[in-house]
Coordinates of C-alpha atoms in Angstrom, one line a residue:
M1 CA -34.0 63.2 -41.4
N2 CA -31.0 64.5 -39.5
D3 CA -32.6 63.4 -36.2
C4 CA -33.0 59.9 -37.6
N5 CA -29.4 59.8 -38.7
R6 CA -28.2 61.1 -35.3
R7 CA -30.3 58.4 -33.5
F8 CA -29.0 55.7 -35.9
N9 CA -25.4 56.8 -35.4
S10 CA -25.8 57.0 -31.7
K11 CA -27.4 53.6 -31.5
W12 CA -24.7 52.1 -33.8
L13 CA -22.0 53.8 -31.6
D14 CA -23.5 52.3 -28.4
E15 CA -23.6 48.9 -30.0
F16 CA -20.0 49.2 -31.2
Q17 CA -18.8 50.3 -27.7
W18 CA -20.7 47.4 -26.2
L19 CA -19.3 44.9 -28.6
K20 CA -15.8 46.3 -28.1
K21 CA -16.2 46.1 -24.3
K22 CA -17.5 42.5 -24.6
H23 CA -14.7 41.5 -26.9
K24 CA -12.1 43.0 -24.4
Q25 CA -13.8 41.1 -21.6
I26 CA -13.7 37.8 -23.5
K27 CA -10.1 38.3 -24.3
E28 CA -9.2 39.1 -20.7
N29 CA -11.3 36.1 -19.5
G30 CA -9.4 33.9 -21.9
E31 CA -6.1 35.2 -20.7
I32 CA -7.1 34.5 -17.1
L33 CA -8.4 31.0 -17.9
K34 CA -5.1 30.4 -19.7
H35 CA -3.1 31.1 -16.5
I36 CA -5.5 28.9 -14.4
G37 CA -5.4 26.0 -16.9
E38 CA -1.6 26.1 -17.1
T39 CA -1.5 26.0 -13.3
V40 CA -3.7 22.9 -13.2
L41 CA -1.6 21.3 -15.9
Y42 CA 1.6 22.2 -14.0
C43 CA 0.4 20.6 -10.8
G44 CA -0.7 17.5 -12.7
R45 CA 2.7 17.1 -14.5
Q46 CA 4.6 17.6 -11.2
N47 CA 2.3 15.1 -9.5
I48 CA 1.5 17.5 -6.6
P49 CA -1.9 18.2 -5.0
L50 CA -3.8 21.3 -5.8
R51 CA -5.7 21.8 -2.6
G52 CA -4.5 23.4 0.7
D53 CA -5.8 24.0 4.2
Y54 CA -7.6 27.2 3.2
E55 CA -8.8 27.8 -0.4
A56 CA -8.7 31.5 -0.9
S57 CA -6.6 33.9 -2.9
D58 CA -6.2 36.3 0.1
T59 CA -4.7 33.7 2.3
S60 CA -2.1 35.0 4.7
F61 CA 1.3 33.4 5.2
T62 CA 0.1 31.7 8.4
K63 CA -2.1 29.3 6.3
N64 CA -1.4 27.0 3.5
P65 CA -3.4 27.9 0.4
G66 CA -2.3 24.9 -1.6
N67 CA -0.1 24.6 -4.7
F68 CA -2.8 25.8 -7.0
I69 CA -3.6 29.1 -5.3
A70 CA 0.1 29.6 -4.4
R71 CA 1.3 29.4 -8.0
L72 CA -1.5 31.7 -9.2
K73 CA -0.4 34.3 -6.7
L74 CA 3.2 33.9 -7.9
L75 CA 2.1 34.3 -11.5
S76 CA 0.0 37.4 -10.6
K77 CA 3.2 39.2 -9.7
H78 CA 4.0 39.3 -13.4
S79 CA 0.4 39.7 -14.7
S80 CA -1.6 42.8 -13.6
L81 CA -4.7 41.3 -15.2
L82 CA -4.4 38.1 -13.1
Q83 CA -3.6 40.1 -10.0
K84 CA -6.7 42.2 -10.5
H85 CA -8.8 39.1 -11.0
L86 CA -7.5 37.4 -7.8
Q87 CA -7.9 40.6 -5.7
A88 CA -11.2 42.0 -7.1
P89 CA -12.9 39.7 -9.7
A90 CA -15.4 41.3 -12.0
K91 CA -18.0 38.7 -10.8
K92 CA -17.6 37.0 -7.5
N93 CA -19.4 34.0 -8.8
A94 CA -17.0 33.6 -11.7
T95 CA -13.5 33.4 -10.2
Y96 CA -12.8 30.0 -11.7
I97 CA -10.5 29.0 -8.8
S98 CA -13.0 27.2 -6.6
P99 CA -12.5 23.5 -5.9
Q100 CA -15.5 22.8 -8.2
S101 CA -13.8 24.8 -11.0
Q102 CA -10.6 23.0 -10.4
N103 CA -12.3 19.6 -10.8
E104 CA -14.0 20.8 -14.0
L105 CA -10.7 22.0 -15.4
I106 CA -9.0 18.7 -14.5
D107 CA -11.8 16.8 -16.2
V108 CA -11.6 19.0 -19.4
I109 CA -7.8 18.9 -19.6
G110 CA -7.5 15.2 -18.7
H111 CA -10.4 13.7 -20.6
K112 CA -11.4 16.1 -23.3
I113 CA -8.0 17.3 -24.4
I114 CA -5.1 15.0 -23.3
R115 CA -6.9 11.6 -23.5
E116 CA -8.8 12.5 -26.7
T117 CA -5.5 13.5 -28.3
I118 CA -4.0 10.2 -27.3
L119 CA -7.0 8.2 -28.5
E120 CA -6.9 10.0 -31.9
E121 CA -3.3 9.0 -32.3
V122 CA -4.2 5.4 -31.4
R123 CA -7.0 5.4 -34.0
K124 CA -4.6 6.5 -36.7
T125 CA -2.3 3.5 -36.0
R126 CA -3.0 0.2 -37.6
W127 CA -2.7 -1.9 -34.4
F128 CA -2.3 -1.4 -30.7
S129 CA -1.9 -3.5 -27.5
V130 CA -3.8 -3.2 -24.2
M131 CA -2.2 -3.5 -20.7
C132 CA -4.2 -3.8 -17.5
D133 CA -3.4 -4.2 -13.8
E134 CA -5.6 -4.2 -10.7
A135 CA -5.3 -1.9 -7.8
T136 CA -7.2 -1.1 -4.6
S137 CA -7.9 2.5 -3.7
H138 CA -10.2 3.8 -0.9
N139 CA -11.6 0.3 -0.4
A140 CA -12.6 0.1 -4.1
E141 CA -11.4 -2.3 -6.7
L142 CA -10.0 -0.5 -9.8
M143 CA -8.3 -1.6 -12.9
S144 CA -5.9 0.6 -14.9
L145 CA -6.1 0.5 -18.7
C146 CA -3.1 1.5 -20.8
V147 CA -2.4 1.2 -24.5
R148 CA 0.8 0.6 -26.3
F149 CA 1.3 1.6 -29.9
V150 CA 3.7 3.1 -32.5
D151 CA 2.7 6.7 -33.3
T152 CA 3.0 8.4 -36.6
N153 CA 6.6 9.4 -35.8
C154 CA 7.5 5.7 -35.4
Q155 CA 8.0 6.1 -31.7
M156 CA 6.9 3.3 -29.3
R157 CA 4.6 4.7 -26.7
E158 CA 2.7 3.5 -23.6
E159 CA -0.1 5.8 -22.5
F160 CA -2.5 5.5 -19.5
I161 CA -6.2 5.8 -20.6
D162 CA -8.5 5.4 -17.6
F163 CA -9.3 3.6 -14.4
I164 CA -12.1 1.0 -14.7
G165 CA -14.2 0.3 -11.6
T166 CA -15.2 -3.3 -11.0
C167 CA -17.0 -5.0 -8.2
R168 CA -15.8 -8.5 -9.1
T169 CA -12.4 -9.7 -10.3
T170 CA -13.4 -12.8 -12.4
G171 CA -12.0 -13.1 -15.9
R172 CA -15.4 -12.6 -17.6
V173 CA -16.2 -9.5 -15.6
L174 CA -12.9 -7.9 -16.2
A175 CA -12.9 -8.7 -19.9
S176 CA -16.4 -7.3 -20.3
K177 CA -15.3 -4.1 -18.5
I178 CA -12.3 -3.8 -20.8
L179 CA -14.3 -4.4 -24.0
Q180 CA -17.0 -2.0 -22.8
K181 CA -14.5 0.8 -22.1
L182 CA -12.8 0.3 -25.5
E183 CA -16.1 0.6 -27.2
E184 CA -16.9 3.8 -25.3
L185 CA -13.5 5.2 -26.4
N186 CA -14.2 4.2 -30.0
L187 CA -11.2 1.9 -30.3
D188 CA -11.6 -1.0 -32.7
V189 CA -11.2 -4.2 -30.6
T190 CA -10.3 -6.2 -33.7
K191 CA -7.1 -4.2 -34.0
I192 CA -5.7 -5.4 -30.7
R193 CA -2.4 -7.3 -31.4
G194 CA -1.0 -7.6 -27.9
Q195 CA -2.2 -8.1 -24.3
G196 CA -0.1 -7.5 -21.2
Y197 CA -1.3 -8.6 -17.8
D198 CA 0.1 -10.4 -14.7
G199 CA 0.0 -14.2 -14.3
A200 CA -3.2 -14.5 -12.2
A201 CA -5.6 -17.1 -13.5
A202 CA -8.3 -14.5 -14.0
M203 CA -6.0 -12.7 -16.5
S204 CA -3.9 -15.4 -18.0
S205 CA -6.3 -18.3 -18.4
A206 CA -6.7 -19.2 -22.1
R207 CA -10.3 -20.4 -21.5
V208 CA -11.9 -18.2 -18.9
G209 CA -9.3 -15.5 -18.4
V210 CA -9.2 -12.0 -19.8
Q211 CA -6.7 -12.9 -22.5
G212 CA -8.8 -15.8 -23.7
I213 CA -12.0 -13.8 -23.9
I214 CA -10.2 -10.9 -25.7
K215 CA -8.9 -13.4 -28.2
Q216 CA -12.4 -14.4 -29.1
H217 CA -12.9 -10.8 -30.5
S218 CA -9.3 -10.4 -31.8
P219 CA -7.6 -13.8 -32.4
R220 CA -4.2 -12.2 -33.1
A221 CA -4.1 -10.5 -29.7
I222 CA -1.1 -12.3 -28.3
Y223 CA -0.9 -12.5 -24.5
T224 CA 2.4 -11.8 -22.8
H225 CA 2.9 -12.1 -19.1
C226 CA 4.7 -9.0 -17.9
L227 CA 8.4 -9.9 -18.2
S228 CA 9.4 -7.8 -15.3
H229 CA 6.7 -9.3 -13.1
A230 CA 7.7 -12.8 -14.1
L231 CA 11.3 -12.0 -13.2
N232 CA 10.1 -10.7 -9.9
L233 CA 8.4 -14.0 -9.3
V234 CA 11.7 -15.8 -10.0
Y235 CA 13.3 -13.7 -7.3
A236 CA 10.6 -14.5 -4.8
H237 CA 10.6 -18.2 -5.4
S238 CA 14.4 -18.4 -5.3
A239 CA 14.5 -16.7 -1.8
K240 CA 12.6 -19.3 0.2
Q241 CA 15.7 -20.5 2.0
Q242 CA 15.5 -19.9 5.7
E243 CA 19.0 -18.3 5.8
V244 CA 18.0 -15.8 3.1
R245 CA 14.7 -14.9 4.8
N246 CA 16.5 -14.4 8.1
M247 CA 19.1 -12.1 6.4
L248 CA 16.3 -10.1 4.7
D249 CA 14.6 -9.6 8.1
K250 CA 17.7 -8.3 9.7
L251 CA 18.4 -6.0 6.7
K252 CA 14.9 -4.5 7.0
E253 CA 15.3 -4.2 10.8
S254 CA 18.6 -2.3 10.3
S255 CA 17.0 0.1 7.9
V256 CA 14.1 0.7 10.2
F257 CA 16.3 1.1 13.2
F258 CA 18.3 4.0 11.8
S259 CA 15.9 5.6 9.2
K260 CA 12.9 5.9 11.5
S261 CA 14.8 7.8 14.3
P262 CA 16.8 10.9 13.7
R263 CA 18.5 10.4 17.0
R264 CA 19.7 6.9 16.1
E265 CA 20.7 8.2 12.7
G266 CA 22.9 10.8 14.4
P267 CA 25.9 8.6 15.4
L268 CA 25.8 7.0 11.9
K269 CA 26.1 10.4 10.2
E270 CA 28.9 11.5 12.6
I271 CA 30.9 8.3 12.1
V272 CA 30.6 8.6 8.3
G273 CA 31.7 12.3 8.5
K274 CA 34.7 11.5 10.6
N275 CA 35.9 8.5 8.6
V276 CA 34.8 9.5 5.1
P277 CA 34.4 13.3 5.0
E278 CA 34.0 13.4 1.3
H279 CA 30.8 11.2 1.6
A280 CA 29.4 12.9 4.6
T281 CA 27.1 15.3 2.7
N282 CA 26.1 13.1 -0.2
R283 CA 25.7 9.8 1.6
K284 CA 22.5 8.0 0.6
P285 CA 20.3 6.8 3.4
L286 CA 19.5 3.2 4.1
L287 CA 16.6 2.0 2.1
D288 CA 13.8 -0.2 3.3
I289 CA 13.3 -3.6 1.7
C290 CA 10.5 -3.5 -0.9
A291 CA 7.8 -6.0 0.0
T292 CA 6.7 -6.8 -3.6
R293 CA 9.3 -5.6 -6.1
W294 CA 12.5 -7.7 -5.7
A295 CA 14.3 -5.7 -8.3
A296 CA 14.0 -2.6 -6.1
R297 CA 15.8 -4.5 -3.3
Y298 CA 19.1 -4.3 -5.1
D299 CA 19.5 -0.6 -4.2
A300 CA 18.8 -1.4 -0.6
F301 CA 21.5 -4.1 -0.7
R302 CA 23.9 -1.7 -2.3
H303 CA 23.3 1.0 0.3
F304 CA 23.6 -1.5 3.1
Y305 CA 26.9 -2.9 1.7
Q306 CA 28.5 0.6 1.3
C307 CA 27.5 1.6 4.8
Y308 CA 28.0 -1.8 6.6
V309 CA 31.1 -0.9 8.6
W310 CA 29.7 2.5 9.7
Q311 CA 26.5 0.8 10.8
V312 CA 28.5 -1.6 13.0
M313 CA 30.4 1.3 14.5
A314 CA 27.2 3.3 15.2
L315 CA 25.6 0.3 16.9
E316 CA 28.7 -0.1 19.0
V317 CA 28.4 3.5 20.1
I318 CA 24.8 3.0 21.2
V319 CA 25.5 -0.3 23.0
Y320 CA 29.0 0.3 24.4
G321 CA 29.4 4.1 24.3
S322 CA 32.5 3.9 22.1
Y323 CA 34.1 2.3 19.1
I324 CA 37.6 1.7 17.7
N325 CA 38.2 3.2 14.3
E326 CA 40.3 1.7 11.5
T327 CA 43.4 3.6 12.6
D328 CA 43.3 1.9 16.0
K329 CA 42.7 5.2 17.8
Y330 CA 39.9 5.6 20.4
D331 CA 37.4 8.2 19.3
G332 CA 35.3 9.5 22.2
D333 CA 33.8 12.6 20.6
I334 CA 30.5 11.0 19.6
V335 CA 30.0 9.0 22.8
N336 CA 26.5 9.3 24.2
D337 CA 25.6 7.2 27.2
D338 CA 22.1 8.7 27.4
W339 CA 20.4 5.8 25.6
D340 CA 17.4 4.1 27.1
G341 CA 17.5 0.4 27.9
R342 CA 15.1 -0.6 25.1
T343 CA 17.3 1.1 22.4
K344 CA 20.5 -0.5 23.8
T345 CA 18.8 -3.9 23.8
A346 CA 17.6 -3.6 20.2
A347 CA 20.9 -2.2 19.0
G348 CA 22.8 -5.1 20.8
A349 CA 20.6 -7.7 19.2
L350 CA 21.0 -6.1 15.8
L351 CA 24.7 -5.8 16.2
E352 CA 25.1 -9.4 17.1
A353 CA 22.9 -10.5 14.2
I354 CA 24.6 -8.5 11.4
T355 CA 28.1 -9.4 12.5
K356 CA 27.6 -13.1 12.5
F357 CA 29.5 -15.0 9.8
G358 CA 26.3 -16.7 8.5
F359 CA 24.6 -13.3 7.9
I360 CA 27.7 -11.9 6.1
V361 CA 28.2 -14.8 3.8
T362 CA 24.4 -15.0 3.0
F363 CA 24.2 -11.3 2.3
L364 CA 27.3 -11.2 0.0
T365 CA 26.0 -14.3 -1.9
V366 CA 22.6 -12.7 -2.5
Y367 CA 24.2 -9.3 -3.3
E368 CA 26.4 -11.1 -5.9
M369 CA 23.5 -12.9 -7.5
L370 CA 21.3 -9.9 -7.7
S371 CA 23.9 -7.6 -9.4
P372 CA 23.4 -8.9 -13.0
M373 CA 19.6 -8.6 -12.6
Q374 CA 19.6 -4.9 -12.0
G375 CA 20.3 -3.8 -15.5
L376 CA 17.9 -6.4 -16.9
T377 CA 15.1 -5.2 -14.7
V378 CA 15.5 -1.6 -15.9
K379 CA 15.5 -2.7 -19.5
L380 CA 12.4 -4.8 -19.2
Q381 CA 10.5 -1.8 -17.7
G382 CA 11.5 0.5 -20.6
K383 CA 8.6 1.8 -22.7
A384 CA 10.4 1.3 -26.0
E385 CA 11.5 -2.3 -25.2
D386 CA 10.4 -4.8 -27.8
M387 CA 10.3 -8.6 -27.6
V388 CA 13.5 -9.1 -29.6
S389 CA 15.5 -6.7 -27.4
A390 CA 14.0 -8.2 -24.3
Y391 CA 14.8 -11.7 -25.4
D392 CA 18.4 -10.7 -26.1
S393 CA 18.8 -9.1 -22.7
V394 CA 17.3 -12.1 -20.9
T395 CA 19.6 -14.4 -23.0
D396 CA 22.7 -12.4 -22.0
V397 CA 21.8 -12.6 -18.3
K398 CA 21.1 -16.4 -18.6
L399 CA 24.5 -16.9 -20.2
H400 CA 26.1 -15.0 -17.3
Y401 CA 24.4 -17.2 -14.7
E402 CA 25.3 -20.3 -16.7
T403 CA 28.9 -19.2 -16.6
L404 CA 28.7 -18.7 -12.8
R405 CA 27.1 -22.2 -12.4
G406 CA 29.8 -23.8 -14.5
D407 CA 32.4 -22.3 -12.2
V408 CA 30.4 -22.3 -9.0
E409 CA 33.1 -23.5 -6.7
A410 CA 35.4 -20.6 -7.7
V411 CA 32.6 -18.1 -7.4
F412 CA 31.6 -19.2 -3.9
H413 CA 35.2 -19.5 -2.9
R414 CA 35.6 -15.9 -3.8
I415 CA 32.5 -14.9 -1.9
Y416 CA 33.6 -17.0 1.1
E417 CA 37.0 -15.4 1.2
H418 CA 35.4 -12.0 1.0
S419 CA 33.2 -12.9 3.9
V420 CA 36.1 -14.2 6.0
R421 CA 38.1 -10.9 5.4
R422 CA 35.0 -8.9 6.4
R423 CA 34.4 -10.9 9.6
E424 CA 38.1 -10.8 10.6
S425 CA 38.2 -7.1 10.3
L426 CA 35.2 -6.7 12.5
Y427 CA 36.5 -9.2 15.0
A428 CA 39.8 -7.4 15.2
A429 CA 38.1 -4.1 15.9
Q430 CA 35.8 -5.6 18.5
T431 CA 38.8 -7.2 20.2
R432 CA 40.7 -3.8 20.3
R433 CA 37.6 -2.1 21.7
D434 CA 37.2 -4.7 24.5
I435 CA 40.9 -4.3 25.4
T436 CA 40.7 -0.6 25.5
I437 CA 37.5 -0.5 27.6
S438 CA 38.9 -3.1 30.0

């Protein structure tokens, strides 16, 4: 009897030790997975890639392990458990840091947790809107699907749901893809109350477009052409004048001339530092002209306007080897005659173009007309913007332009006088330079 009890106690003790060890291992694995999952989530939120040149936790400083491994190594300095796992994992086939494991974690976090949480909130709402736009990636046609809804905290939200692959871009094909995806996500199509797309016929047509087909399933799903996109089209159609197009070309050429070459940027930085020392360190660089989003061009216009005089001086340094500053003193510290002929020719042509009176008056006119649009564009892109607020904002801007149109002669007289003063100051500086050089 005693032998039986001893054997029973020994067996029970062994099982207890085994369960205790297993429970400890499960707890440690959970802690390790927590660090790994948080790292994946961190990279996603910061919009930075996970992979590097060499995927290994023992990577030396001569190789780039990528953001994922690098952050894990940083966290391991404060976690002995994670450090032990990275240096000597209990099972070499269960490190959970391989590219395959990273992809699996991305799928779990993105689709099984984040997206499912969003969808559950959408299902709890009474109604929602769908927004779609097309994009091309790696020679594949994709369509992004977003939902707009008011959550249980009465907050307006816009959330990305998924990319939808499509081989054709007709209205019927796109609509069927959207409906199929909504059904897969268990979202009630009849609860759609809004549709937001661009103005392409495949999306906006009431008969064969996406909005018309969606309305067959949800008649109250009102289609709204993206207001910011419509405003962008107004910009584009209003800028077909040849003078405006020529001005934009020179603006883009000036940005590329300086920003694409650190050596050409050098004289511009030195001139700004000598004339405006307080702006030398925080001067914003010239911006390229956005090809599609006209609203984004306002920032490029503003940077060009603020730096216009210094650009002219920098171009004079490249072309002539000197400039005359505003105090009428010759400054030869930044002279550099070691410029190749091609650069001097390009700088000379650009200098002549941006100092012409026609360029100046066209630039100032467009800059003046774009100014009221900047605030409106930002508002129309706001996630919490509703139709009433958007309508009021558009109305205010329209009233502003109607006021300008009613007093158009005074407005353009002011722009003309500003252009004359700007050109006269440049002409005086060029004359002083020519006299000094001669």
